[in-house]
mmCIF file of C-alpha atoms and ligand atoms in Angstrom:
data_model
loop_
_atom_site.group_PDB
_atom_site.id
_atom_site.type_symbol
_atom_site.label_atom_id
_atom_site.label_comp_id
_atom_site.label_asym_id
_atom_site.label_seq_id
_atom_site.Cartn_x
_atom_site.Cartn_y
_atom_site.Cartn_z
ATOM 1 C CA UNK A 1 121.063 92.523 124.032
ATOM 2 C CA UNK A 2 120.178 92.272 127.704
ATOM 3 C CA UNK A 3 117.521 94.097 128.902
ATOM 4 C CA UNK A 4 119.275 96.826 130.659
ATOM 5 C CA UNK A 5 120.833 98.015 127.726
ATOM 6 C CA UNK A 6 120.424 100.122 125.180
ATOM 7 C CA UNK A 7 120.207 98.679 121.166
ATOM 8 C CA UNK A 8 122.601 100.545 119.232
ATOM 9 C CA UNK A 9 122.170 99.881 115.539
ATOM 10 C CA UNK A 10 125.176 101.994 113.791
ATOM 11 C CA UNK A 11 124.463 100.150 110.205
ATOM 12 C CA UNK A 12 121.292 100.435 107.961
ATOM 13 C CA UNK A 13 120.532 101.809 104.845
ATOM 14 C CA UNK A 14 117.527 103.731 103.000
ATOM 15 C CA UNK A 15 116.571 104.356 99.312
ATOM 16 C CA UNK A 16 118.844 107.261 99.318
ATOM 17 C CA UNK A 17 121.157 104.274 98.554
ATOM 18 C CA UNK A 18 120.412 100.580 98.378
ATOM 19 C CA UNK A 19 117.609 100.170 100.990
ATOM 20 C CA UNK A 20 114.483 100.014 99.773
ATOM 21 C CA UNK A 21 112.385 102.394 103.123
ATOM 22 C CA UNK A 22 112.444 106.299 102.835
ATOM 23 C CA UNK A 23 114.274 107.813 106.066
ATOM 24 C CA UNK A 24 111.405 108.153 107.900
ATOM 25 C CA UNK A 25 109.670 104.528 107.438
ATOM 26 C CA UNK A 26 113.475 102.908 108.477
ATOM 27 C CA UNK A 27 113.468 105.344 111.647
ATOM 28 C CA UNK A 28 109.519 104.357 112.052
ATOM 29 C CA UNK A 29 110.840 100.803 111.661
ATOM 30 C CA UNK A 30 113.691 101.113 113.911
ATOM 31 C CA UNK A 31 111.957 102.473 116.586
ATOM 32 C CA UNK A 32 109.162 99.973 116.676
ATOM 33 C CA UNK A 33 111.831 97.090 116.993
ATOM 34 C CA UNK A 34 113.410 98.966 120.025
ATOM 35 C CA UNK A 35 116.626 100.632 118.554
ATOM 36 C CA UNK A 36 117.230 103.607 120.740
ATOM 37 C CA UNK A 37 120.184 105.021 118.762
ATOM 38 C CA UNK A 38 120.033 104.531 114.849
ATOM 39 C CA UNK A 39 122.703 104.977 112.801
ATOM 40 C CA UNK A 40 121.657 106.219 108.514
ATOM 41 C CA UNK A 41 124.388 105.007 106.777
ATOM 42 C CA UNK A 42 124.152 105.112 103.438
ATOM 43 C CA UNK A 43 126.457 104.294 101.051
ATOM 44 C CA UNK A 44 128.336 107.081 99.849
ATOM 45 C CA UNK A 45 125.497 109.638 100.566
ATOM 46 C CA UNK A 46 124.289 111.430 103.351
ATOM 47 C CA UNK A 47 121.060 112.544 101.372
ATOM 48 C CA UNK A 48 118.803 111.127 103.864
ATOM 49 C CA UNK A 49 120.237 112.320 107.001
ATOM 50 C CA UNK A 50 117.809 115.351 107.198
ATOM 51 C CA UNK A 51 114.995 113.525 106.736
ATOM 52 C CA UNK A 52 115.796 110.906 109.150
ATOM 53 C CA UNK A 53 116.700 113.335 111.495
ATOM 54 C CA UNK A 54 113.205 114.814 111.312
ATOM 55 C CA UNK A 55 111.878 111.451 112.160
ATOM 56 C CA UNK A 56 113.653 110.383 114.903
ATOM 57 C CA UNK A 57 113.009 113.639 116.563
ATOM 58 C CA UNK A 58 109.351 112.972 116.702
ATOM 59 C CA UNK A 59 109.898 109.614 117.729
ATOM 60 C CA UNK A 60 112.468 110.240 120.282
ATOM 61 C CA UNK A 61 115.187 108.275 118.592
ATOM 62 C CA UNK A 62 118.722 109.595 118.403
ATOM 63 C CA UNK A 63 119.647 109.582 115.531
ATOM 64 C CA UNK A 64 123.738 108.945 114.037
ATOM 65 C CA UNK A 65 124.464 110.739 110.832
ATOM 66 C CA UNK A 66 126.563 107.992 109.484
ATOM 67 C CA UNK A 67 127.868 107.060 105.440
ATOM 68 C CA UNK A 68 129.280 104.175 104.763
ATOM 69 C CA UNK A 69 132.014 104.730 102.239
ATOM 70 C CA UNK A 70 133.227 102.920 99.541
ATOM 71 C CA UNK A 71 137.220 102.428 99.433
ATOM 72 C CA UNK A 72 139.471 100.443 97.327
ATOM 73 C CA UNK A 73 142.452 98.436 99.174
ATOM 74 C CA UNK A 74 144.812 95.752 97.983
ATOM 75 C CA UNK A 75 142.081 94.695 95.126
ATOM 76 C CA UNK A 76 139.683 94.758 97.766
ATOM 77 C CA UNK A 77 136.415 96.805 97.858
ATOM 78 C CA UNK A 78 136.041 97.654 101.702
ATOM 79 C CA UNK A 79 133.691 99.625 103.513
ATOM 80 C CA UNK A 80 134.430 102.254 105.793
ATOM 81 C CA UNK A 81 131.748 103.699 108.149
ATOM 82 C CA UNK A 82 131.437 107.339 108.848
ATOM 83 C CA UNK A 83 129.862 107.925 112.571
ATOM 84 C CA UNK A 84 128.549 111.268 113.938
ATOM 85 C CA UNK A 85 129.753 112.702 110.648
ATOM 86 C CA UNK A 86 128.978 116.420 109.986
ATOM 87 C CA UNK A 87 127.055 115.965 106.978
ATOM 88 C CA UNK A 88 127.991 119.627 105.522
ATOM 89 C CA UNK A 89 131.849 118.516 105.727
ATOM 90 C CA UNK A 90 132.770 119.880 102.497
ATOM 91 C CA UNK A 91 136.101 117.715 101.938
ATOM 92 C CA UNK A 92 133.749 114.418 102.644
ATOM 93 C CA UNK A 93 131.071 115.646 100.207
ATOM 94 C CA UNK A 94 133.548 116.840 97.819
ATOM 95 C CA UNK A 95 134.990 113.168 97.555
ATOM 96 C CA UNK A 96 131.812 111.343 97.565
ATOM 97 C CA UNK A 97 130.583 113.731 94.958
ATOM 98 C CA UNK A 98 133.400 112.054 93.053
ATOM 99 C CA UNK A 99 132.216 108.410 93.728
ATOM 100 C CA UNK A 100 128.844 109.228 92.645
ATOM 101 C CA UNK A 101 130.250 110.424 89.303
ATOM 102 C CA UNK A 102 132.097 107.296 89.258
ATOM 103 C CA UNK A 103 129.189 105.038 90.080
ATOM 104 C CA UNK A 104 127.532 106.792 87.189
ATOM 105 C CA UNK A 105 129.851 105.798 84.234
ATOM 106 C CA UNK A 106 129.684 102.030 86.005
ATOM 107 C CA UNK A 107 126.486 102.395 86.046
ATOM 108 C CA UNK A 108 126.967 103.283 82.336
ATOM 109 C CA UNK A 109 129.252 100.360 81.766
ATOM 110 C CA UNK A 110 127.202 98.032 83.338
ATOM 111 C CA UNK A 111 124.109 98.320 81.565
ATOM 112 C CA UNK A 112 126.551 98.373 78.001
ATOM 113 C CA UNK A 113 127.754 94.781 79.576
ATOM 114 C CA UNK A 114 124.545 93.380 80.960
ATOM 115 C CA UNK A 115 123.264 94.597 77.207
ATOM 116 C CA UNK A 116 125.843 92.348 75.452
ATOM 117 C CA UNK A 117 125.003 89.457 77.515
ATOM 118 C CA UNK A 118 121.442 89.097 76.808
ATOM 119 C CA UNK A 119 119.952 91.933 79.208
ATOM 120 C CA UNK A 120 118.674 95.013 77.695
ATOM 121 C CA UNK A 121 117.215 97.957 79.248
ATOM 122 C CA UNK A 122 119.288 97.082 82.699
ATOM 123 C CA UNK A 123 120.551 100.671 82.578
ATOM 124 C CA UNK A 124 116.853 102.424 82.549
ATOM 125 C CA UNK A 125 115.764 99.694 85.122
ATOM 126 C CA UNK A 126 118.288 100.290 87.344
ATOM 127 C CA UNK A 127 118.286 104.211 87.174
ATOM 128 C CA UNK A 128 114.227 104.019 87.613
ATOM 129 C CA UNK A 129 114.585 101.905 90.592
ATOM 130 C CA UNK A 130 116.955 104.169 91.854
ATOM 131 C CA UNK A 131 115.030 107.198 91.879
ATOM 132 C CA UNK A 132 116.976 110.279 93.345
ATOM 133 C CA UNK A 133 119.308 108.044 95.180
ATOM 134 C CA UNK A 134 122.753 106.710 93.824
ATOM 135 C CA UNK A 135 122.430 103.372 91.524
ATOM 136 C CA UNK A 136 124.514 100.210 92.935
ATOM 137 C CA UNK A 137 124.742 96.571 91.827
ATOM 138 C CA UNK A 138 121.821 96.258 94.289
ATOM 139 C CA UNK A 139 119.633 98.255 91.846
ATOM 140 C CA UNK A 140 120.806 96.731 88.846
ATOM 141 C CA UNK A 141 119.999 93.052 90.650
ATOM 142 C CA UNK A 142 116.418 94.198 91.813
ATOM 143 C CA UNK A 143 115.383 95.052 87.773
ATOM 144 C CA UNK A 144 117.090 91.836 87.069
ATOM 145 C CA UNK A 145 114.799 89.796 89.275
ATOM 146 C CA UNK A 146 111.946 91.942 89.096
ATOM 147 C CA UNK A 147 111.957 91.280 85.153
ATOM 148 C CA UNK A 148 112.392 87.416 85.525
ATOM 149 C CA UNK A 149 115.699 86.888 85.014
ATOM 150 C CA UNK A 150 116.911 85.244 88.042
ATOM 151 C CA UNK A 151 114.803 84.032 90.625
ATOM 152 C CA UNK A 152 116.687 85.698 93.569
ATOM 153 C CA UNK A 153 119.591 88.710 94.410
ATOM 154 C CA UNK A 154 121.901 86.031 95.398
ATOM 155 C CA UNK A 155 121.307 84.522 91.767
ATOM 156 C CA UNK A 156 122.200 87.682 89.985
ATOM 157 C CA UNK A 157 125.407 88.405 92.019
ATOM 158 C CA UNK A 158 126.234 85.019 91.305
ATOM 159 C CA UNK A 159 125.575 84.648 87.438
ATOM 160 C CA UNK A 160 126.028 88.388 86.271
ATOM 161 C CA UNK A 161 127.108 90.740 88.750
ATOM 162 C CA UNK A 162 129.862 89.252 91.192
ATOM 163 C CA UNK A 163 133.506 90.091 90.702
ATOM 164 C CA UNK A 164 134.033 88.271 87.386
ATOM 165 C CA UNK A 165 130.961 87.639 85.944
ATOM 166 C CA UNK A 166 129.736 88.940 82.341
ATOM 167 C CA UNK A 167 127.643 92.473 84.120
ATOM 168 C CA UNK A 168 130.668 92.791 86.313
ATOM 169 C CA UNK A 169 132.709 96.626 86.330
ATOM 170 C CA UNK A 170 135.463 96.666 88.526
ATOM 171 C CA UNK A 171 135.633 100.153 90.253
ATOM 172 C CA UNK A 172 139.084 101.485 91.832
ATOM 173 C CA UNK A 173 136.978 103.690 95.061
ATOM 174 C CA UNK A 174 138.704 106.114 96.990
ATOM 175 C CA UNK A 175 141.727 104.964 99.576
ATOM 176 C CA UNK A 176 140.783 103.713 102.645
ATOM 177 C CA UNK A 177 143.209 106.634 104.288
ATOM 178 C CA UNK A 178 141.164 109.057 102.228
ATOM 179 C CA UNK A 179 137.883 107.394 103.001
ATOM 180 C CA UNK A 180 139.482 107.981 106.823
ATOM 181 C CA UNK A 181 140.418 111.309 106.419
ATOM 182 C CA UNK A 182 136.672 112.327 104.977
ATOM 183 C CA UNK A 183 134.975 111.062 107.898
ATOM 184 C CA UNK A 184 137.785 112.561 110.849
ATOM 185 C CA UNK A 185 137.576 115.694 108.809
ATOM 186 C CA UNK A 186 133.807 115.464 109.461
ATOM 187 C CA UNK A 187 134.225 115.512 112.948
ATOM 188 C CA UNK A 188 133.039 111.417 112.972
ATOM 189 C CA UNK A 189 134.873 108.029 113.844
ATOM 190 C CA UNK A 190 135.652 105.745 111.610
ATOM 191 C CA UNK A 191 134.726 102.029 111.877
ATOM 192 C CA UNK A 192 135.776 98.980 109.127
ATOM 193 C CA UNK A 193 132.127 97.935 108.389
ATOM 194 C CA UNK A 194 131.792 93.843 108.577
ATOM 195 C CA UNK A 195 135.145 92.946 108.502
ATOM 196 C CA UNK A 196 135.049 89.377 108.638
ATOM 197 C CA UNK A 197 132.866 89.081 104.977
ATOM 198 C CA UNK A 198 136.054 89.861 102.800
ATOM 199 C CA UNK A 199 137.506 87.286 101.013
ATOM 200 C CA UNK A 200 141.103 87.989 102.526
ATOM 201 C CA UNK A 201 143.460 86.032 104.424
ATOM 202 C CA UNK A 202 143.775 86.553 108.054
ATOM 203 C CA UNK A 203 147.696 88.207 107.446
ATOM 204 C CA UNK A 204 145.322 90.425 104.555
ATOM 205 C CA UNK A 205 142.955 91.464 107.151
ATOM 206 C CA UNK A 206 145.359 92.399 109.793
ATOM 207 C CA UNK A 207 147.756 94.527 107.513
ATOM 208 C CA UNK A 208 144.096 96.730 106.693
ATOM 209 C CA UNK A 209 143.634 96.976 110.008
ATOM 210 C CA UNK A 210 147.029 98.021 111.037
ATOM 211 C CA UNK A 211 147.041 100.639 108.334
ATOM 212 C CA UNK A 212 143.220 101.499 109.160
ATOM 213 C CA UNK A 213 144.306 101.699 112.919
ATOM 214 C CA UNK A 214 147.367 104.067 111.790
ATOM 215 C CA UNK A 215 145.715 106.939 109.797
ATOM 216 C CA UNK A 216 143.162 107.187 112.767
ATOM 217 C CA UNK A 217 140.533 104.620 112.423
ATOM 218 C CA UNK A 218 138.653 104.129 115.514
ATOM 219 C CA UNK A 219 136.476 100.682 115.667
ATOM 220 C CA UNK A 220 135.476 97.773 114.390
ATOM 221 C CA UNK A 221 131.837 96.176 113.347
ATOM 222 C CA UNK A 222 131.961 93.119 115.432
ATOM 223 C CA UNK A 223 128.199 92.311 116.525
ATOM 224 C CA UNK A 224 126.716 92.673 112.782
ATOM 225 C CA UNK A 225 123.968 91.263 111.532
ATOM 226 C CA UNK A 226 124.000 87.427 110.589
ATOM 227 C CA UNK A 227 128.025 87.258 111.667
ATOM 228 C CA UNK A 228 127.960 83.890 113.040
ATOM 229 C CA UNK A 229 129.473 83.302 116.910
ATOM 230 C CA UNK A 230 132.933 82.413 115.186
ATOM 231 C CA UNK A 231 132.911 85.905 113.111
ATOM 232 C CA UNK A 232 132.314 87.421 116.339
ATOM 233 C CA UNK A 233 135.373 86.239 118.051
ATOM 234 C CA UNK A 234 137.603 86.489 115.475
ATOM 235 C CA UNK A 235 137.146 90.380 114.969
ATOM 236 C CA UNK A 236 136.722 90.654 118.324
ATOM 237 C CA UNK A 237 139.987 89.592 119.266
ATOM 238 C CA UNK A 238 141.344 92.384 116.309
ATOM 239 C CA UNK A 239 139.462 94.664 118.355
ATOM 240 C CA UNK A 240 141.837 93.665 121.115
ATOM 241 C CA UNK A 241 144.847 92.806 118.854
ATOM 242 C CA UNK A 242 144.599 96.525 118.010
ATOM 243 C CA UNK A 243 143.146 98.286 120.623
ATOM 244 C CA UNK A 244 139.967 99.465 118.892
ATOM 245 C CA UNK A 245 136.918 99.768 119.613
ATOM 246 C CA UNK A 246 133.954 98.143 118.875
ATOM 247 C CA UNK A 247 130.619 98.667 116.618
ATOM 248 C CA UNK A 248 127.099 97.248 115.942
ATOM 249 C CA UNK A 249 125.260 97.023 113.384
ATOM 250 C CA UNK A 250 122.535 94.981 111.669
ATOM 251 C CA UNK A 251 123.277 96.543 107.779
ATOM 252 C CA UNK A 252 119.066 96.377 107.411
ATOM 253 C CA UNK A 253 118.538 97.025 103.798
ATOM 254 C CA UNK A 254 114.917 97.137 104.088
ATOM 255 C CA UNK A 255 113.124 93.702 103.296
ATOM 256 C CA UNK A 256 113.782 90.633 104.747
ATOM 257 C CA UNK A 257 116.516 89.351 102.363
ATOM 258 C CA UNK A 258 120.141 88.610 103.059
ATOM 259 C CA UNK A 259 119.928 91.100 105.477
ATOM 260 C CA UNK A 260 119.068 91.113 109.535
ATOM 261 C CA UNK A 261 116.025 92.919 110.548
ATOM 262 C CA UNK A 262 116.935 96.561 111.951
ATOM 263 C CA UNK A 263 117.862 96.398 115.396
ATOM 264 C CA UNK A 264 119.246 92.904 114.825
ATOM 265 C CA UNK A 265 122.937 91.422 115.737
ATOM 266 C CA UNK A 266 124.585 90.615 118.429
ATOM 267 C CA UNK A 267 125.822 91.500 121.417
ATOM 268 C CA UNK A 268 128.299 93.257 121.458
ATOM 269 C CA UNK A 269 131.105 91.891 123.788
ATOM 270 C CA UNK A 270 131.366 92.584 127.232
ATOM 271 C CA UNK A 271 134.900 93.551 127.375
ATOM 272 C CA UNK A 272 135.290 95.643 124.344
ATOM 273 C CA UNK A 273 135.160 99.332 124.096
ATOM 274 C CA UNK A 274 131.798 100.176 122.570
ATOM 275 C CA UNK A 275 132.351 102.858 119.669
ATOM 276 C CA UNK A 276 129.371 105.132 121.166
ATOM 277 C CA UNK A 277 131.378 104.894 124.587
ATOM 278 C CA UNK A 278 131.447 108.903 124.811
ATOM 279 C CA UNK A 279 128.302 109.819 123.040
HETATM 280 P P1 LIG B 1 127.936 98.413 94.767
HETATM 281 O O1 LIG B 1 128.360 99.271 95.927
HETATM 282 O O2 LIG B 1 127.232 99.178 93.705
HETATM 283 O O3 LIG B 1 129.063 97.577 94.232
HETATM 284 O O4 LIG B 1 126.830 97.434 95.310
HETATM 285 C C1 LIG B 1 127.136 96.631 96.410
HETATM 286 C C2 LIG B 1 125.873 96.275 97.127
HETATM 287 O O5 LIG B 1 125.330 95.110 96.545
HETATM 288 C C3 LIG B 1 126.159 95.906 98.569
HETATM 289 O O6 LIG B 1 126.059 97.030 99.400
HETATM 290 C C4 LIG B 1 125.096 94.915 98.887
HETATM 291 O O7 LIG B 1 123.962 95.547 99.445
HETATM 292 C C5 LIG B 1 124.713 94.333 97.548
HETATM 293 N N1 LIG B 1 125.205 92.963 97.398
HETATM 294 C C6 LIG B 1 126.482 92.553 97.266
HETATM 295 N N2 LIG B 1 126.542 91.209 97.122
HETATM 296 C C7 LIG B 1 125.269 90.765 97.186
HETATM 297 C C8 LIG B 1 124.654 89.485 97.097
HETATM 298 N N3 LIG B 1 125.374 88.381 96.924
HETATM 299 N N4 LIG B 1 123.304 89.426 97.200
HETATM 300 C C9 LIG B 1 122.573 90.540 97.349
HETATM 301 N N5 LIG B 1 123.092 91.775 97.452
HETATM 302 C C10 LIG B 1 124.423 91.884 97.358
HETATM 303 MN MN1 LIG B 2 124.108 97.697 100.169
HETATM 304 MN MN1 LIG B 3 128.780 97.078 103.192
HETATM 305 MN MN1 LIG B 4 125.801 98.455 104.494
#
């Protein structure tokens, strides 16, 4: 970020999903690391966008009601960001209604699973660490650690819940021209949220695009997070490939983990379209 301009973060998260700050600490948070325009974006929820809202008001941050949706393509789980949604869209809360029943009988499933292989109690852990918002892997690998099982998140993913492994349900999401059509429908843009972290060939990842690009996708997350300077330029050149446009977003989660701080990625650059271009 030079100096002169603004930080956009389109990508964070709050305990309405996986993060672990209430709307109104991340928005606190954001705004004392400089973000100027802070996108919620939740997976599959907008739950927290009134409360976030709230907060930014007072703090004189504008605030993005954003989701970011979970979608099934090719065997791939991909995640598509909703920007300047209408949270009150009733199609788009309709369908992610639906994936939070789904989540539920995973989160079911999981807990039978993680049960079998030496884990009791994951189910009730999970739930209780989700509180009101939806349960993910995320919550299941927090009781996991938190009850000595694995000494980090990465070691959970990695022994139990990973594609694969013995806590692992496999999920068939919504389409990603679905997923599209929600957020459009909603009045927002669309953007393919960190691209360059599926396992996919580079003739995979183009044929998403193309057909993400073709039912009215609008952008790309290029500067995210902990992308490394090669990550950058590769989607950055599908940004150009396919005349897109490009986001940012640091995906803060709430601790310092995997995760960048909020505020934190890249620059987006110079010669791409920013997504927020006519905000
Ligand atoms: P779910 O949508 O329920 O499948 O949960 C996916 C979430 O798990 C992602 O949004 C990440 O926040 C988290 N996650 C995925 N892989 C890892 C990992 N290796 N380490 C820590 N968190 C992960
Ligand atoms: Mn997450
Ligand atoms: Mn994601
Ligand atoms: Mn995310």
């Amino acid at each position: 970020m030079t100096s002169c301009s603004l930080n956009y973060d389109l990508h964070t998260h709050s305990y309405f999903s996986d993060g672990v700050l209430s709307p109104t600490d991340l928005v606190t948070r954001a705004h004392k690391h400089g973000v100027a325009v802070l996108a919620l974006t939740d997976h599959d929820t907008t739950d927290g966008i009134d409360e976030a809202s709230t907060a930014a008001n007072a703090l004189g941050v504008r605030l993005i009601a954003g989701i970011e949706i979970s979608t099934s393509w090719a065997g791939h789980t991909i995640h598509v960001l909703g920007l300047r949604v209408d949270p009150t869209s009733r199609d788009m809360q309709e369908g992610i209604g639906k994936i939070a029943a789904q989540r539920a009988e995973r989160a079911r499933d999981m807990g039978r699973k993680l049960e079998k292989a030496g884990i009791p109690g994951a189910y009730e852990g999970a739930c209780a660490l989700a509180g009101q918002g939806i349960v993910t892997r995320t919550h299941f690998a927090r009781f996991i650690v938190e009850s000595g099982r694995a000494a980090t998140m990465q070691q959970v993913f990695d022994k139990y819940l990973g594609q694969g492994k013995v806590g692992y349900v496999s999920a068939e999401w919504t389409s990603v021209p679905e997923a599209v059509g929600w957020i459009r429908g909603a009045g927002g843009q669309a953007v393919i949220a960190h691209p360059a972290r599926y396992r996919m060939t580079a003739t995979k990842l183009r044929k998403l695009i193309q057909q993400f690009k073709e039912v009215g996708g609008e952008g790309l997350e290029v500067a995210y997070g902990n992308y490394s300077p090669d990550n950058i330029k590769t989607i950055a050149d599908h940004v150009r490939h396919f005349d897109l446009m490009g986001s940012r977003g640091s995906d803060f989660h709430g601790v310092a983990n995997q995760y960048a701080e909020v505020g934190r990625a890249p620059a987006l650059p110079g010669d791409l379209t920013p997504i927020w271009k006519d905000w």
